[in-house]
């Protein structure tokens, strides 16, 4: 059993800090490692490019009403384009912002932490930002609050219904009440790590970040705009994959969270929205062949030295929760840590938060990770200064066009 989980399978305080989640009664809304799910090896909906592979199923009536189909909800009916949106997690909010509907957001989970982190990415896109100070936290420390749902009265709630129904004090009937009384509940949480959901597993499908972004764009009837975003993403992936070094020449990579003198360890080569900024780079996982009971492992300095990754990526290093400069010093001062190849070769880097994904943030994350892993192919990563926006990349070393992405998000489709 992972040290992240208590004896009864529920998350500990360390999980709360790691993901910036909130402990909800006996469970964690974020569902990090104590969610009872196991990593899925079946990926029937997987694609080779992490981009939409087929048109999103939508239907439009003569009265302007329309529907969008996504697992696990099935076909969801909309009377009109939502004007108010409960965004909940950062990847949903990023999807709304990417298609020009950021102003419709009324809430975000832990807005100070996640909203501020999102602006570290948006800083580089003219006209794109998130006014997180105006957003309500739907989970203000004592559980997912039903009253806040009714107070906000949003037209759509971007959160997975299976996840919501599994929270303390909630049931599937409560979720149905929200959808009936207020507006649709639309989301798919368990695509984050492709783990088996606690209910409706037989009808649950997994999506990539781009596939889910396409579904959310359809909610806003922004399919044309999203096709342009998908084109940016596809071109970025084509550029990366056409320049990847041979597999045998790639460094071994470990993604970790440093806490309490030990390391929580994460898979890097497996799919899932939370890994969207790394798995397309086809890294050599330093922990390949090692097993642990949950999706997150736990090891001490000696265990990490045994794996001895060439590159050490500090999870959430671009947020306030991991100070990478201090971690580098801690590693260099430790009798075992200083023997790590990544420490000796100055290849300990700040990595993004698992939560900071979406059409916009994943583009920045892929560029960052590509430069950290393969500097000869994609240019040197200039380094991240704790508490600051992502660093400026010289225009001739950028892997995607910032102005083009900003124009799509702010001006719309030119189709």
mmCIF file of C-alpha atoms in Angstrom:
data_model
loop_
_atom_site.group_PDB
_atom_site.id
_atom_site.type_symbol
_atom_site.label_atom_id
_atom_site.label_comp_id
_atom_site.label_asym_id
_atom_site.label_seq_id
_atom_site.Cartn_x
_atom_site.Cartn_y
_atom_site.Cartn_z
ATOM 1 C CA UNK A 1 0.000 0.000 0.000
ATOM 2 C CA UNK A 2 1.265 3.476 -0.840
ATOM 3 C CA UNK A 3 2.329 5.629 2.068
ATOM 4 C CA UNK A 4 -0.112 8.155 0.626
ATOM 5 C CA UNK A 5 -3.054 6.084 1.799
ATOM 6 C CA UNK A 6 -4.207 5.283 5.272
ATOM 7 C CA UNK A 7 -5.038 1.757 6.354
ATOM 8 C CA UNK A 8 -8.638 2.105 5.209
ATOM 9 C CA UNK A 9 -7.620 3.337 1.772
ATOM 10 C CA UNK A 10 -8.483 6.966 2.438
ATOM 11 C CA UNK A 11 -6.065 9.794 1.605
ATOM 12 C CA UNK A 12 -3.769 11.328 4.124
ATOM 13 C CA UNK A 13 -2.834 14.931 4.761
ATOM 14 C CA UNK A 14 0.167 14.482 2.473
ATOM 15 C CA UNK A 15 -2.150 13.769 -0.465
ATOM 16 C CA UNK A 16 -3.989 16.962 0.296
ATOM 17 C CA UNK A 17 -0.812 19.002 0.133
ATOM 18 C CA UNK A 18 0.575 17.180 -2.898
ATOM 19 C CA UNK A 19 -2.344 17.871 -5.171
ATOM 20 C CA UNK A 20 -3.601 21.001 -3.487
ATOM 21 C CA UNK A 21 -6.789 19.137 -2.793
ATOM 22 C CA UNK A 22 -9.187 19.455 0.065
ATOM 23 C CA UNK A 23 -9.905 16.594 2.405
ATOM 24 C CA UNK A 24 -13.628 15.964 2.161
ATOM 25 C CA UNK A 25 -14.917 14.052 5.133
ATOM 26 C CA UNK A 26 -13.224 10.672 4.742
ATOM 27 C CA UNK A 27 -12.253 11.209 1.121
ATOM 28 C CA UNK A 28 -10.394 13.530 -1.173
ATOM 29 C CA UNK A 29 -12.321 15.243 -3.909
ATOM 30 C CA UNK A 30 -9.265 15.078 -6.117
ATOM 31 C CA UNK A 31 -9.174 11.288 -5.858
ATOM 32 C CA UNK A 32 -5.392 11.052 -5.921
ATOM 33 C CA UNK A 33 -4.288 7.649 -4.667
ATOM 34 C CA UNK A 34 -6.886 6.532 -2.164
ATOM 35 C CA UNK A 35 -9.743 6.476 -4.639
ATOM 36 C CA UNK A 36 -9.929 2.717 -4.697
ATOM 37 C CA UNK A 37 -9.289 2.647 -8.422
ATOM 38 C CA UNK A 38 -6.524 0.840 -10.177
ATOM 39 C CA UNK A 39 -4.583 1.894 -13.236
ATOM 40 C CA UNK A 40 -6.346 0.740 -16.371
ATOM 41 C CA UNK A 41 -4.372 -0.991 -19.063
ATOM 42 C CA UNK A 42 -7.222 -1.021 -21.549
ATOM 43 C CA UNK A 43 -7.257 2.046 -23.746
ATOM 44 C CA UNK A 44 -9.841 1.367 -26.438
ATOM 45 C CA UNK A 45 -10.261 5.054 -27.153
ATOM 46 C CA UNK A 46 -6.550 5.826 -27.294
ATOM 47 C CA UNK A 47 -5.095 7.703 -30.200
ATOM 48 C CA UNK A 48 -1.538 7.992 -31.416
ATOM 49 C CA UNK A 49 -1.539 11.759 -31.396
ATOM 50 C CA UNK A 50 -3.587 12.821 -28.374
ATOM 51 C CA UNK A 51 -5.820 14.772 -30.745
ATOM 52 C CA UNK A 52 -9.490 14.359 -31.669
ATOM 53 C CA UNK A 53 -9.946 11.495 -34.104
ATOM 54 C CA UNK A 54 -13.583 11.899 -34.985
ATOM 55 C CA UNK A 55 -16.155 14.646 -34.979
ATOM 56 C CA UNK A 56 -17.884 15.126 -31.655
ATOM 57 C CA UNK A 57 -21.428 13.834 -31.744
ATOM 58 C CA UNK A 58 -23.750 16.827 -31.649
ATOM 59 C CA UNK A 59 -27.259 17.504 -32.855
ATOM 60 C CA UNK A 60 -28.991 20.848 -33.268
ATOM 61 C CA UNK A 61 -32.758 21.401 -33.322
ATOM 62 C CA UNK A 62 -34.774 24.039 -35.174
ATOM 63 C CA UNK A 63 -35.298 25.935 -31.922
ATOM 64 C CA UNK A 64 -31.556 26.371 -31.325
ATOM 65 C CA UNK A 65 -31.348 23.593 -28.774
ATOM 66 C CA UNK A 66 -28.542 21.099 -29.261
ATOM 67 C CA UNK A 67 -26.959 18.083 -27.658
ATOM 68 C CA UNK A 68 -23.438 16.841 -26.970
ATOM 69 C CA UNK A 69 -22.535 13.205 -26.352
ATOM 70 C CA UNK A 70 -19.767 12.167 -23.968
ATOM 71 C CA UNK A 71 -19.165 9.295 -21.563
ATOM 72 C CA UNK A 72 -20.363 8.698 -18.916
ATOM 73 C CA UNK A 73 -23.317 11.080 -19.310
ATOM 74 C CA UNK A 74 -24.389 9.934 -22.748
ATOM 75 C CA UNK A 75 -26.266 12.551 -24.752
ATOM 76 C CA UNK A 76 -26.711 15.826 -22.883
ATOM 77 C CA UNK A 77 -29.268 18.405 -23.987
ATOM 78 C CA UNK A 78 -28.645 22.170 -24.007
ATOM 79 C CA UNK A 79 -31.295 24.817 -24.599
ATOM 80 C CA UNK A 80 -28.694 27.469 -25.420
ATOM 81 C CA UNK A 81 -24.975 28.158 -25.116
ATOM 82 C CA UNK A 82 -24.158 28.377 -21.383
ATOM 83 C CA UNK A 83 -23.621 31.904 -20.097
ATOM 84 C CA UNK A 84 -22.455 30.840 -16.628
ATOM 85 C CA UNK A 85 -20.145 27.915 -15.979
ATOM 86 C CA UNK A 86 -18.984 26.068 -12.882
ATOM 87 C CA UNK A 87 -15.476 25.250 -14.055
ATOM 88 C CA UNK A 88 -14.359 23.160 -11.104
ATOM 89 C CA UNK A 89 -10.927 21.795 -12.135
ATOM 90 C CA UNK A 90 -8.228 23.744 -14.039
ATOM 91 C CA UNK A 91 -8.342 21.579 -17.157
ATOM 92 C CA UNK A 92 -12.047 22.311 -17.637
ATOM 93 C CA UNK A 93 -11.469 26.007 -17.049
ATOM 94 C CA UNK A 94 -8.607 25.992 -19.546
ATOM 95 C CA UNK A 95 -10.878 24.364 -22.112
ATOM 96 C CA UNK A 96 -13.463 27.124 -21.666
ATOM 97 C CA UNK A 97 -10.819 29.856 -21.826
ATOM 98 C CA UNK A 98 -9.271 28.344 -24.967
ATOM 99 C CA UNK A 99 -12.535 28.780 -26.895
ATOM 100 C CA UNK A 100 -13.219 32.274 -25.601
ATOM 101 C CA UNK A 101 -15.646 31.540 -22.771
ATOM 102 C CA UNK A 102 -13.467 32.238 -19.771
ATOM 103 C CA UNK A 103 -15.694 35.123 -18.730
ATOM 104 C CA UNK A 104 -18.535 32.651 -18.176
ATOM 105 C CA UNK A 105 -16.634 30.927 -15.348
ATOM 106 C CA UNK A 106 -18.157 31.527 -11.931
ATOM 107 C CA UNK A 107 -16.152 29.051 -9.861
ATOM 108 C CA UNK A 108 -12.923 27.092 -9.699
ATOM 109 C CA UNK A 109 -11.621 24.561 -7.235
ATOM 110 C CA UNK A 110 -9.029 26.264 -4.953
ATOM 111 C CA UNK A 111 -8.999 29.411 -7.139
ATOM 112 C CA UNK A 112 -6.093 31.157 -5.415
ATOM 113 C CA UNK A 113 -3.770 28.205 -5.905
ATOM 114 C CA UNK A 114 -4.901 26.867 -9.260
ATOM 115 C CA UNK A 115 -6.025 30.145 -10.780
ATOM 116 C CA UNK A 116 -2.763 31.839 -9.936
ATOM 117 C CA UNK A 117 -0.868 28.910 -11.404
ATOM 118 C CA UNK A 118 -2.902 29.088 -14.608
ATOM 119 C CA UNK A 119 -1.923 32.715 -15.085
ATOM 120 C CA UNK A 120 1.730 31.636 -14.989
ATOM 121 C CA UNK A 121 0.965 30.105 -18.394
ATOM 122 C CA UNK A 122 -1.443 32.740 -19.715
ATOM 123 C CA UNK A 123 1.120 35.449 -18.988
ATOM 124 C CA UNK A 124 2.602 34.725 -22.421
ATOM 125 C CA UNK A 125 -0.667 35.079 -24.376
ATOM 126 C CA UNK A 126 -1.894 38.604 -25.094
ATOM 127 C CA UNK A 127 -5.461 39.108 -23.944
ATOM 128 C CA UNK A 128 -5.711 35.761 -22.158
ATOM 129 C CA UNK A 129 -5.978 35.642 -18.372
ATOM 130 C CA UNK A 130 -8.088 34.309 -15.541
ATOM 131 C CA UNK A 131 -9.582 36.673 -12.983
ATOM 132 C CA UNK A 132 -9.458 34.002 -10.288
ATOM 133 C CA UNK A 133 -10.149 36.413 -7.439
ATOM 134 C CA UNK A 134 -13.732 36.697 -8.656
ATOM 135 C CA UNK A 135 -14.321 32.925 -8.667
ATOM 136 C CA UNK A 136 -16.095 30.962 -5.942
ATOM 137 C CA UNK A 137 -14.537 27.807 -4.543
ATOM 138 C CA UNK A 138 -17.205 25.059 -4.750
ATOM 139 C CA UNK A 139 -15.290 23.029 -2.198
ATOM 140 C CA UNK A 140 -14.379 25.499 0.556
ATOM 141 C CA UNK A 141 -12.682 23.100 2.944
ATOM 142 C CA UNK A 142 -15.556 21.049 4.329
ATOM 143 C CA UNK A 143 -16.728 19.103 1.310
ATOM 144 C CA UNK A 144 -18.340 19.757 -2.035
ATOM 145 C CA UNK A 145 -21.086 22.152 -1.017
ATOM 146 C CA UNK A 146 -24.503 21.581 -2.593
ATOM 147 C CA UNK A 147 -25.659 24.994 -1.444
ATOM 148 C CA UNK A 148 -22.954 26.676 -3.504
ATOM 149 C CA UNK A 149 -24.237 24.882 -6.595
ATOM 150 C CA UNK A 150 -27.667 26.386 -6.029
ATOM 151 C CA UNK A 151 -26.308 29.810 -5.090
ATOM 152 C CA UNK A 152 -24.256 30.021 -8.275
ATOM 153 C CA UNK A 153 -27.089 28.609 -10.397
ATOM 154 C CA UNK A 154 -24.713 27.883 -13.303
ATOM 155 C CA UNK A 155 -25.967 26.919 -16.736
ATOM 156 C CA UNK A 156 -23.500 24.014 -16.878
ATOM 157 C CA UNK A 157 -21.291 22.250 -14.324
ATOM 158 C CA UNK A 158 -18.003 20.966 -15.718
ATOM 159 C CA UNK A 159 -17.356 18.123 -13.310
ATOM 160 C CA UNK A 160 -17.650 14.375 -13.703
ATOM 161 C CA UNK A 161 -21.013 13.112 -12.406
ATOM 162 C CA UNK A 162 -19.526 9.821 -11.186
ATOM 163 C CA UNK A 163 -16.911 11.644 -9.126
ATOM 164 C CA UNK A 164 -19.492 14.077 -7.724
ATOM 165 C CA UNK A 165 -21.870 11.284 -6.741
ATOM 166 C CA UNK A 166 -19.052 9.537 -4.863
ATOM 167 C CA UNK A 167 -18.420 12.439 -2.486
ATOM 168 C CA UNK A 168 -19.563 12.411 1.123
ATOM 169 C CA UNK A 169 -23.122 13.659 1.370
ATOM 170 C CA UNK A 170 -23.794 13.199 -2.339
ATOM 171 C CA UNK A 171 -25.634 10.542 -4.328
ATOM 172 C CA UNK A 172 -26.446 10.009 -7.978
ATOM 173 C CA UNK A 173 -29.916 11.379 -7.196
ATOM 174 C CA UNK A 174 -28.349 14.609 -5.927
ATOM 175 C CA UNK A 175 -26.375 14.931 -9.151
ATOM 176 C CA UNK A 176 -29.557 14.375 -11.152
ATOM 177 C CA UNK A 177 -31.271 17.091 -9.076
ATOM 178 C CA UNK A 178 -28.524 19.586 -9.932
ATOM 179 C CA UNK A 179 -28.805 18.748 -13.628
ATOM 180 C CA UNK A 180 -32.603 19.055 -13.549
ATOM 181 C CA UNK A 181 -32.892 22.132 -11.335
ATOM 182 C CA UNK A 182 -29.898 24.130 -12.570
ATOM 183 C CA UNK A 183 -28.063 22.845 -15.622
ATOM 184 C CA UNK A 184 -26.230 19.828 -17.006
ATOM 185 C CA UNK A 185 -23.399 18.110 -15.145
ATOM 186 C CA UNK A 186 -20.816 17.462 -17.839
ATOM 187 C CA UNK A 187 -17.397 15.954 -17.254
ATOM 188 C CA UNK A 188 -15.224 12.869 -17.173
ATOM 189 C CA UNK A 189 -12.868 12.829 -14.199
ATOM 190 C CA UNK A 190 -11.367 9.364 -14.430
ATOM 191 C CA UNK A 191 -9.638 10.096 -17.718
ATOM 192 C CA UNK A 192 -7.084 11.943 -15.607
ATOM 193 C CA UNK A 193 -5.245 8.712 -14.749
ATOM 194 C CA UNK A 194 -7.394 6.204 -16.639
ATOM 195 C CA UNK A 195 -8.440 4.408 -13.500
ATOM 196 C CA UNK A 196 -11.570 2.383 -13.008
ATOM 197 C CA UNK A 197 -14.371 4.610 -11.687
ATOM 198 C CA UNK A 198 -16.259 3.668 -8.516
ATOM 199 C CA UNK A 199 -19.484 3.250 -10.491
ATOM 200 C CA UNK A 200 -20.698 2.777 -14.084
ATOM 201 C CA UNK A 201 -17.369 1.250 -15.084
ATOM 202 C CA UNK A 202 -18.957 -0.782 -17.888
ATOM 203 C CA UNK A 203 -20.059 2.382 -19.715
ATOM 204 C CA UNK A 204 -17.073 4.585 -18.927
ATOM 205 C CA UNK A 205 -14.772 5.714 -21.732
ATOM 206 C CA UNK A 206 -11.464 7.541 -21.405
ATOM 207 C CA UNK A 207 -10.497 10.655 -23.336
ATOM 208 C CA UNK A 208 -7.278 12.491 -24.043
ATOM 209 C CA UNK A 209 -7.027 16.140 -23.092
ATOM 210 C CA UNK A 210 -7.650 17.157 -26.699
ATOM 211 C CA UNK A 211 -10.616 14.821 -27.119
ATOM 212 C CA UNK A 212 -12.237 16.149 -23.966
ATOM 213 C CA UNK A 213 -11.440 19.699 -25.035
ATOM 214 C CA UNK A 214 -13.343 19.025 -28.231
ATOM 215 C CA UNK A 215 -16.368 17.892 -26.215
ATOM 216 C CA UNK A 216 -16.267 20.980 -24.004
ATOM 217 C CA UNK A 217 -15.925 23.188 -27.086
ATOM 218 C CA UNK A 218 -19.094 21.605 -28.438
ATOM 219 C CA UNK A 219 -20.895 22.591 -25.230
ATOM 220 C CA UNK A 220 -20.098 26.191 -26.182
ATOM 221 C CA UNK A 221 -20.806 25.528 -29.870
ATOM 222 C CA UNK A 222 -17.216 26.463 -30.684
ATOM 223 C CA UNK A 223 -16.328 23.500 -32.875
ATOM 224 C CA UNK A 224 -14.730 25.653 -35.593
ATOM 225 C CA UNK A 225 -12.574 27.475 -33.091
ATOM 226 C CA UNK A 226 -11.516 24.223 -31.510
ATOM 227 C CA UNK A 227 -10.428 22.799 -34.844
ATOM 228 C CA UNK A 228 -7.896 25.626 -34.997
ATOM 229 C CA UNK A 229 -6.684 24.860 -31.484
ATOM 230 C CA UNK A 230 -6.382 21.189 -32.394
ATOM 231 C CA UNK A 231 -4.301 22.177 -35.419
ATOM 232 C CA UNK A 232 -1.841 24.038 -33.162
ATOM 233 C CA UNK A 233 -1.609 20.999 -30.919
ATOM 234 C CA UNK A 234 -1.168 18.568 -33.815
ATOM 235 C CA UNK A 235 1.582 20.674 -35.350
ATOM 236 C CA UNK A 236 3.339 20.861 -31.991
ATOM 237 C CA UNK A 237 3.192 17.087 -31.592
ATOM 238 C CA UNK A 238 4.326 16.520 -35.168
ATOM 239 C CA UNK A 239 7.320 18.772 -34.572
ATOM 240 C CA UNK A 240 8.193 16.971 -31.346
ATOM 241 C CA UNK A 241 7.754 13.439 -32.617
ATOM 242 C CA UNK A 242 9.631 14.031 -35.851
ATOM 243 C CA UNK A 243 12.633 15.206 -33.851
ATOM 244 C CA UNK A 244 12.693 12.746 -30.970
ATOM 245 C CA UNK A 245 16.068 11.062 -30.536
ATOM 246 C CA UNK A 246 16.226 7.268 -30.893
ATOM 247 C CA UNK A 247 14.771 5.469 -27.876
ATOM 248 C CA UNK A 248 18.146 4.160 -26.771
ATOM 249 C CA UNK A 249 19.535 7.693 -26.752
ATOM 250 C CA UNK A 250 16.853 9.204 -24.526
ATOM 251 C CA UNK A 251 17.516 9.939 -20.856
ATOM 252 C CA UNK A 252 15.765 8.022 -18.114
ATOM 253 C CA UNK A 253 13.209 10.228 -16.392
ATOM 254 C CA UNK A 254 11.644 10.306 -12.932
ATOM 255 C CA UNK A 255 8.790 12.561 -11.916
ATOM 256 C CA UNK A 256 8.604 12.997 -8.166
ATOM 257 C CA UNK A 257 7.127 14.967 -5.322
ATOM 258 C CA UNK A 258 9.674 15.632 -2.574
ATOM 259 C CA UNK A 259 8.353 15.664 0.983
ATOM 260 C CA UNK A 260 9.370 14.530 4.452
ATOM 261 C CA UNK A 261 12.786 13.384 3.301
ATOM 262 C CA UNK A 262 11.386 10.963 0.737
ATOM 263 C CA UNK A 263 9.853 10.920 -2.734
ATOM 264 C CA UNK A 264 6.441 10.164 -4.121
ATOM 265 C CA UNK A 265 6.951 8.727 -7.590
ATOM 266 C CA UNK A 266 4.803 9.017 -10.708
ATOM 267 C CA UNK A 267 4.594 7.149 -13.975
ATOM 268 C CA UNK A 268 5.760 9.164 -16.973
ATOM 269 C CA UNK A 269 5.040 6.949 -19.988
ATOM 270 C CA UNK A 270 1.421 5.974 -19.277
ATOM 271 C CA UNK A 271 -1.530 7.871 -20.666
ATOM 272 C CA UNK A 272 -4.003 10.095 -18.890
ATOM 273 C CA UNK A 273 -4.880 13.779 -18.823
ATOM 274 C CA UNK A 274 -2.651 14.355 -15.799
ATOM 275 C CA UNK A 275 0.305 13.116 -17.889
ATOM 276 C CA UNK A 276 -0.585 14.965 -21.089
ATOM 277 C CA UNK A 277 2.542 17.126 -20.862
ATOM 278 C CA UNK A 278 4.944 14.175 -20.792
ATOM 279 C CA UNK A 279 3.679 10.868 -22.237
ATOM 280 C CA UNK A 280 3.627 12.110 -25.874
ATOM 281 C CA UNK A 281 7.393 12.681 -25.509
ATOM 282 C CA UNK A 282 7.827 8.913 -25.147
ATOM 283 C CA UNK A 283 10.196 9.139 -22.180
ATOM 284 C CA UNK A 284 12.177 6.262 -20.737
ATOM 285 C CA UNK A 285 10.528 5.876 -17.340
ATOM 286 C CA UNK A 286 13.203 5.409 -14.662
ATOM 287 C CA UNK A 287 10.680 3.337 -12.694
ATOM 288 C CA UNK A 288 9.706 1.023 -15.555
ATOM 289 C CA UNK A 289 9.474 -2.488 -14.214
ATOM 290 C CA UNK A 290 8.909 -1.323 -10.652
ATOM 291 C CA UNK A 291 5.475 -1.849 -9.164
ATOM 292 C CA UNK A 292 3.541 -0.261 -6.357
ATOM 293 C CA UNK A 293 0.023 -0.833 -5.119
ATOM 294 C CA UNK A 294 -1.392 2.508 -6.160
ATOM 295 C CA UNK A 295 -0.768 4.868 -9.056
ATOM 296 C CA UNK A 296 1.776 6.713 -6.932
ATOM 297 C CA UNK A 297 4.800 5.041 -5.375
ATOM 298 C CA UNK A 298 6.925 6.031 -2.416
ATOM 299 C CA UNK A 299 10.671 5.624 -1.972
ATOM 300 C CA UNK A 300 13.579 6.935 0.044
ATOM 301 C CA UNK A 301 16.871 8.376 -1.195
ATOM 302 C CA UNK A 302 18.399 4.926 -1.571
ATOM 303 C CA UNK A 303 15.495 3.757 -3.712
ATOM 304 C CA UNK A 304 15.772 6.803 -5.932
ATOM 305 C CA UNK A 305 19.519 6.284 -6.271
ATOM 306 C CA UNK A 306 18.890 2.689 -7.291
ATOM 307 C CA UNK A 307 16.771 3.950 -10.206
ATOM 308 C CA UNK A 308 19.232 6.874 -10.675
ATOM 309 C CA UNK A 309 17.289 8.834 -13.307
ATOM 310 C CA UNK A 310 19.193 11.025 -15.753
ATOM 311 C CA UNK A 311 16.488 13.680 -15.400
ATOM 312 C CA UNK A 312 14.512 14.465 -12.248
ATOM 313 C CA UNK A 313 11.263 16.378 -12.756
ATOM 314 C CA UNK A 314 9.719 17.893 -9.624
ATOM 315 C CA UNK A 315 5.947 17.606 -9.825
ATOM 316 C CA UNK A 316 4.154 20.954 -9.270
ATOM 317 C CA UNK A 317 7.506 22.733 -9.372
ATOM 318 C CA UNK A 318 5.846 25.609 -11.224
ATOM 319 C CA UNK A 319 3.464 26.186 -8.302
ATOM 320 C CA UNK A 320 3.995 27.425 -4.774
ATOM 321 C CA UNK A 321 3.872 23.871 -3.409
ATOM 322 C CA UNK A 322 7.369 22.792 -4.437
ATOM 323 C CA UNK A 323 10.346 25.150 -4.289
ATOM 324 C CA UNK A 324 12.728 23.540 -6.744
ATOM 325 C CA UNK A 325 15.684 25.751 -5.861
ATOM 326 C CA UNK A 326 15.441 24.590 -2.254
ATOM 327 C CA UNK A 327 14.963 20.971 -3.334
ATOM 328 C CA UNK A 328 18.127 21.139 -5.442
ATOM 329 C CA UNK A 329 20.059 22.371 -2.409
ATOM 330 C CA UNK A 330 18.559 19.642 -0.213
ATOM 331 C CA UNK A 331 19.535 16.957 -2.698
ATOM 332 C CA UNK A 332 23.056 18.330 -3.142
ATOM 333 C CA UNK A 333 23.584 18.446 0.629
ATOM 334 C CA UNK A 334 22.329 14.908 1.235
ATOM 335 C CA UNK A 335 24.915 12.117 1.438
ATOM 336 C CA UNK A 336 22.892 9.951 -0.955
ATOM 337 C CA UNK A 337 21.070 12.640 -2.898
ATOM 338 C CA UNK A 338 24.290 14.225 -4.102
ATOM 339 C CA UNK A 339 25.200 10.950 -5.827
ATOM 340 C CA UNK A 340 22.183 11.126 -8.128
ATOM 341 C CA UNK A 341 23.161 11.605 -11.770
ATOM 342 C CA UNK A 342 20.460 14.244 -12.232
ATOM 343 C CA UNK A 343 21.937 16.253 -9.343
ATOM 344 C CA UNK A 344 25.517 15.914 -10.512
ATOM 345 C CA UNK A 345 24.598 16.904 -14.068
ATOM 346 C CA UNK A 346 22.287 19.775 -13.061
ATOM 347 C CA UNK A 347 19.204 18.125 -14.538
ATOM 348 C CA UNK A 348 16.713 18.643 -11.717
ATOM 349 C CA UNK A 349 13.851 20.674 -13.208
ATOM 350 C CA UNK A 350 10.571 22.218 -12.183
ATOM 351 C CA UNK A 351 7.718 20.294 -13.804
ATOM 352 C CA UNK A 352 4.111 21.333 -14.161
ATOM 353 C CA UNK A 353 1.239 20.341 -11.903
ATOM 354 C CA UNK A 354 -0.821 17.356 -12.965
ATOM 355 C CA UNK A 355 -3.891 19.594 -12.717
ATOM 356 C CA UNK A 356 -2.509 22.232 -15.078
ATOM 357 C CA UNK A 357 -3.601 20.649 -18.341
ATOM 358 C CA UNK A 358 -5.915 21.721 -21.139
ATOM 359 C CA UNK A 359 -5.567 22.957 -24.725
ATOM 360 C CA UNK A 360 -3.464 25.946 -23.676
ATOM 361 C CA UNK A 361 -1.570 24.740 -20.621
ATOM 362 C CA UNK A 362 -0.652 21.377 -22.136
ATOM 363 C CA UNK A 363 0.977 23.159 -25.100
ATOM 364 C CA UNK A 364 3.251 25.055 -22.711
ATOM 365 C CA UNK A 365 3.835 21.902 -20.671
ATOM 366 C CA UNK A 366 4.878 19.864 -23.700
ATOM 367 C CA UNK A 367 7.281 22.570 -24.818
ATOM 368 C CA UNK A 368 8.785 22.819 -21.340
ATOM 369 C CA UNK A 369 9.235 19.072 -20.944
ATOM 370 C CA UNK A 370 10.611 18.621 -24.468
ATOM 371 C CA UNK A 371 13.343 21.152 -23.744
ATOM 372 C CA UNK A 372 14.123 19.606 -20.372
ATOM 373 C CA UNK A 373 14.436 16.077 -21.751
ATOM 374 C CA UNK A 374 15.874 16.731 -25.207
ATOM 375 C CA UNK A 375 17.766 20.053 -25.269
ATOM 376 C CA UNK A 376 19.841 19.092 -28.314
ATOM 377 C CA UNK A 377 16.689 18.647 -30.364
ATOM 378 C CA UNK A 378 14.476 21.420 -28.946
ATOM 379 C CA UNK A 379 16.785 23.951 -27.306
ATOM 380 C CA UNK A 380 17.813 24.467 -23.710
ATOM 381 C CA UNK A 381 15.189 25.051 -21.029
ATOM 382 C CA UNK A 382 16.072 28.435 -19.475
ATOM 383 C CA UNK A 383 14.970 27.383 -15.998
ATOM 384 C CA UNK A 384 12.058 28.383 -13.821
ATOM 385 C CA UNK A 385 12.183 30.999 -11.069
ATOM 386 C CA UNK A 386 9.966 30.040 -8.150
ATOM 387 C CA UNK A 387 6.858 32.186 -7.889
ATOM 388 C CA UNK A 388 7.204 33.680 -11.359
ATOM 389 C CA UNK A 389 5.417 33.020 -14.679
ATOM 390 C CA UNK A 390 6.948 30.441 -16.975
ATOM 391 C CA UNK A 391 10.171 31.806 -18.467
ATOM 392 C CA UNK A 392 10.338 33.647 -21.764
ATOM 393 C CA UNK A 393 11.469 31.501 -24.679
ATOM 394 C CA UNK A 394 13.193 33.265 -27.599
ATOM 395 C CA UNK A 395 10.822 33.368 -30.531
ATOM 396 C CA UNK A 396 13.086 31.276 -32.761
ATOM 397 C CA UNK A 397 13.189 28.556 -30.067
ATOM 398 C CA UNK A 398 9.441 28.382 -29.401
ATOM 399 C CA UNK A 399 7.738 25.150 -30.394
ATOM 400 C CA UNK A 400 4.364 26.785 -31.034
ATOM 401 C CA UNK A 401 3.118 30.244 -32.014
ATOM 402 C CA UNK A 402 1.919 32.199 -28.969
ATOM 403 C CA UNK A 403 0.192 34.864 -31.048
ATOM 404 C CA UNK A 404 -1.708 32.297 -33.053
ATOM 405 C CA UNK A 405 -2.976 30.556 -29.924
ATOM 406 C CA UNK A 406 -3.865 33.857 -28.257
ATOM 407 C CA UNK A 407 -5.777 35.010 -31.342
ATOM 408 C CA UNK A 408 -7.824 31.815 -31.398
ATOM 409 C CA UNK A 409 -8.737 32.220 -27.725
ATOM 410 C CA UNK A 410 -9.582 35.923 -27.998
ATOM 411 C CA UNK A 411 -10.746 36.500 -31.584
ATOM 412 C CA UNK A 412 -12.318 33.193 -32.539
ATOM 413 C CA UNK A 413 -12.349 31.107 -35.677
ATOM 414 C CA UNK A 414 -11.608 32.601 -39.072
ATOM 415 C CA UNK A 415 -13.152 29.628 -40.906
#
